[in-house]
XYZ file of C-alpha atoms in Angstrom:
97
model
C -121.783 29.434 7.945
C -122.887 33.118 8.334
C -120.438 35.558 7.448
C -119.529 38.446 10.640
C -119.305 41.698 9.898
C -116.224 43.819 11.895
C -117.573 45.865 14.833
C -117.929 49.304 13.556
C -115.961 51.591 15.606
C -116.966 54.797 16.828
C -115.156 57.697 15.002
C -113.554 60.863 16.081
C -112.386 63.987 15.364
C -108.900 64.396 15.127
C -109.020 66.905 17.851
C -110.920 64.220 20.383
C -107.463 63.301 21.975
C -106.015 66.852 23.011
C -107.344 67.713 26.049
C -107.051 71.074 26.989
C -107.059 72.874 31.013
C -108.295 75.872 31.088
C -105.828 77.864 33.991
C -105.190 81.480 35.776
C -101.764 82.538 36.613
C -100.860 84.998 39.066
C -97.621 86.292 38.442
C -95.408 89.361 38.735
C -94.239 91.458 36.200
C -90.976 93.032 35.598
C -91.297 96.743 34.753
C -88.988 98.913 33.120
C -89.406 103.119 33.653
C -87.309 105.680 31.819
C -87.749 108.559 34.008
C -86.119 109.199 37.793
C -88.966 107.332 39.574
C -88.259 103.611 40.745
C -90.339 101.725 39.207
C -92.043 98.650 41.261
C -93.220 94.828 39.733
C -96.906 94.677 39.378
C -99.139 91.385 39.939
C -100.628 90.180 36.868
C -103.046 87.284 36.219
C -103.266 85.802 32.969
C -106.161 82.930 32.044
C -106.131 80.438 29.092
C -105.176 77.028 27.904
C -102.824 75.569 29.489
C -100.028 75.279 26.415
C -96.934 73.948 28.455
C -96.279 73.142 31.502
C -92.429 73.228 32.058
C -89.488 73.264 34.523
C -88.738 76.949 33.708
C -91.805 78.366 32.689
C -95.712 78.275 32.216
C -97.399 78.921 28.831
C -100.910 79.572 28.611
C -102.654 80.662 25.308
C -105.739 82.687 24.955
C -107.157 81.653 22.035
C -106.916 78.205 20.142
C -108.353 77.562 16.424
C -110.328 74.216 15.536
C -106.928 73.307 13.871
C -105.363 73.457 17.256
C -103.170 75.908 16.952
C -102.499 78.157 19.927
C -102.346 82.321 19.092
C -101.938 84.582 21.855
C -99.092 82.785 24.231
C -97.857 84.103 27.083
C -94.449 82.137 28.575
C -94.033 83.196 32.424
C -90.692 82.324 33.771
C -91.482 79.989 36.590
C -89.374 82.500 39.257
C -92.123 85.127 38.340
C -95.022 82.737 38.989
C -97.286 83.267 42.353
C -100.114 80.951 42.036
C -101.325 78.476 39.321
C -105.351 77.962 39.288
C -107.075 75.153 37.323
C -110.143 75.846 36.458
C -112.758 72.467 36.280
C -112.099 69.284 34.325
C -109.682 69.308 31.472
C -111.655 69.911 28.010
C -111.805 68.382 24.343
C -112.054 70.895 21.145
C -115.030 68.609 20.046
C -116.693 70.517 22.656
C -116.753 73.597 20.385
C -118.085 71.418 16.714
C-alpha cells in the first residue's frame, strides 16, 4: 500500500486577506476665522484607503505600512460628506512585496 502525501497548500502572506479600496471623498470643511470677515465652508477632497466605513463617518488613510497599519487618517463626519468615489477593484498589500 503506497503511502499519500497531504496536498501541499499554497501559502500566504499574512496581509493576503485585507483587502484594501482605494477612495476620493468630496466633502466640506468647517472653517473657523478670527477676524470680522464671515468666513465660508470650503470643498475638500481627500483620497486613500478606505479605513472605515461607518454610520457617522468615513475614514480614509493615506498611507499604510507592510504591517498594515494605517498613518495619516482623516475621519469625515458623514453630514459633511458630498460624494464618495471608488476607485477600481479593491487591492491586497501583497501587491506591494
Amino acid at each position: 500500500m503506497r503511502s499519500r502525501r497531504a496536498k501541499r497548500q499554497p501559502t500566504q502572506s499574512k496581509h493576503a486577506q485585507k483587502m484594501l479600496q482605494i477612495i476620493g471623498v468630496v466633502w466640506m470643511d468647517a472653517v473657523f476665522s478670527d477676524t470680522e470677515e464671515t468666513p465660508k465652508p470650503e470643498p475638500m477632497f481627500t483620497i486613500g484607503f478606505l479605513v472605515e466605513d461607518a454610520k457617522e463617518h468615513i475614514s480614509i488613510a493615506h498611507e499604510i505600512g507592510m504591517d498594515g497599519v494605517f498613518r495619516g487618517t482623516t475621519s469625515v463626519p458623514r453630514g459633511m460628506v458630498r460624494h464618495v468615489y471608488k476607485y477600481g477593484r479593491k487591492i491586497s498589500l501583497d501587491v506591494c512585496q
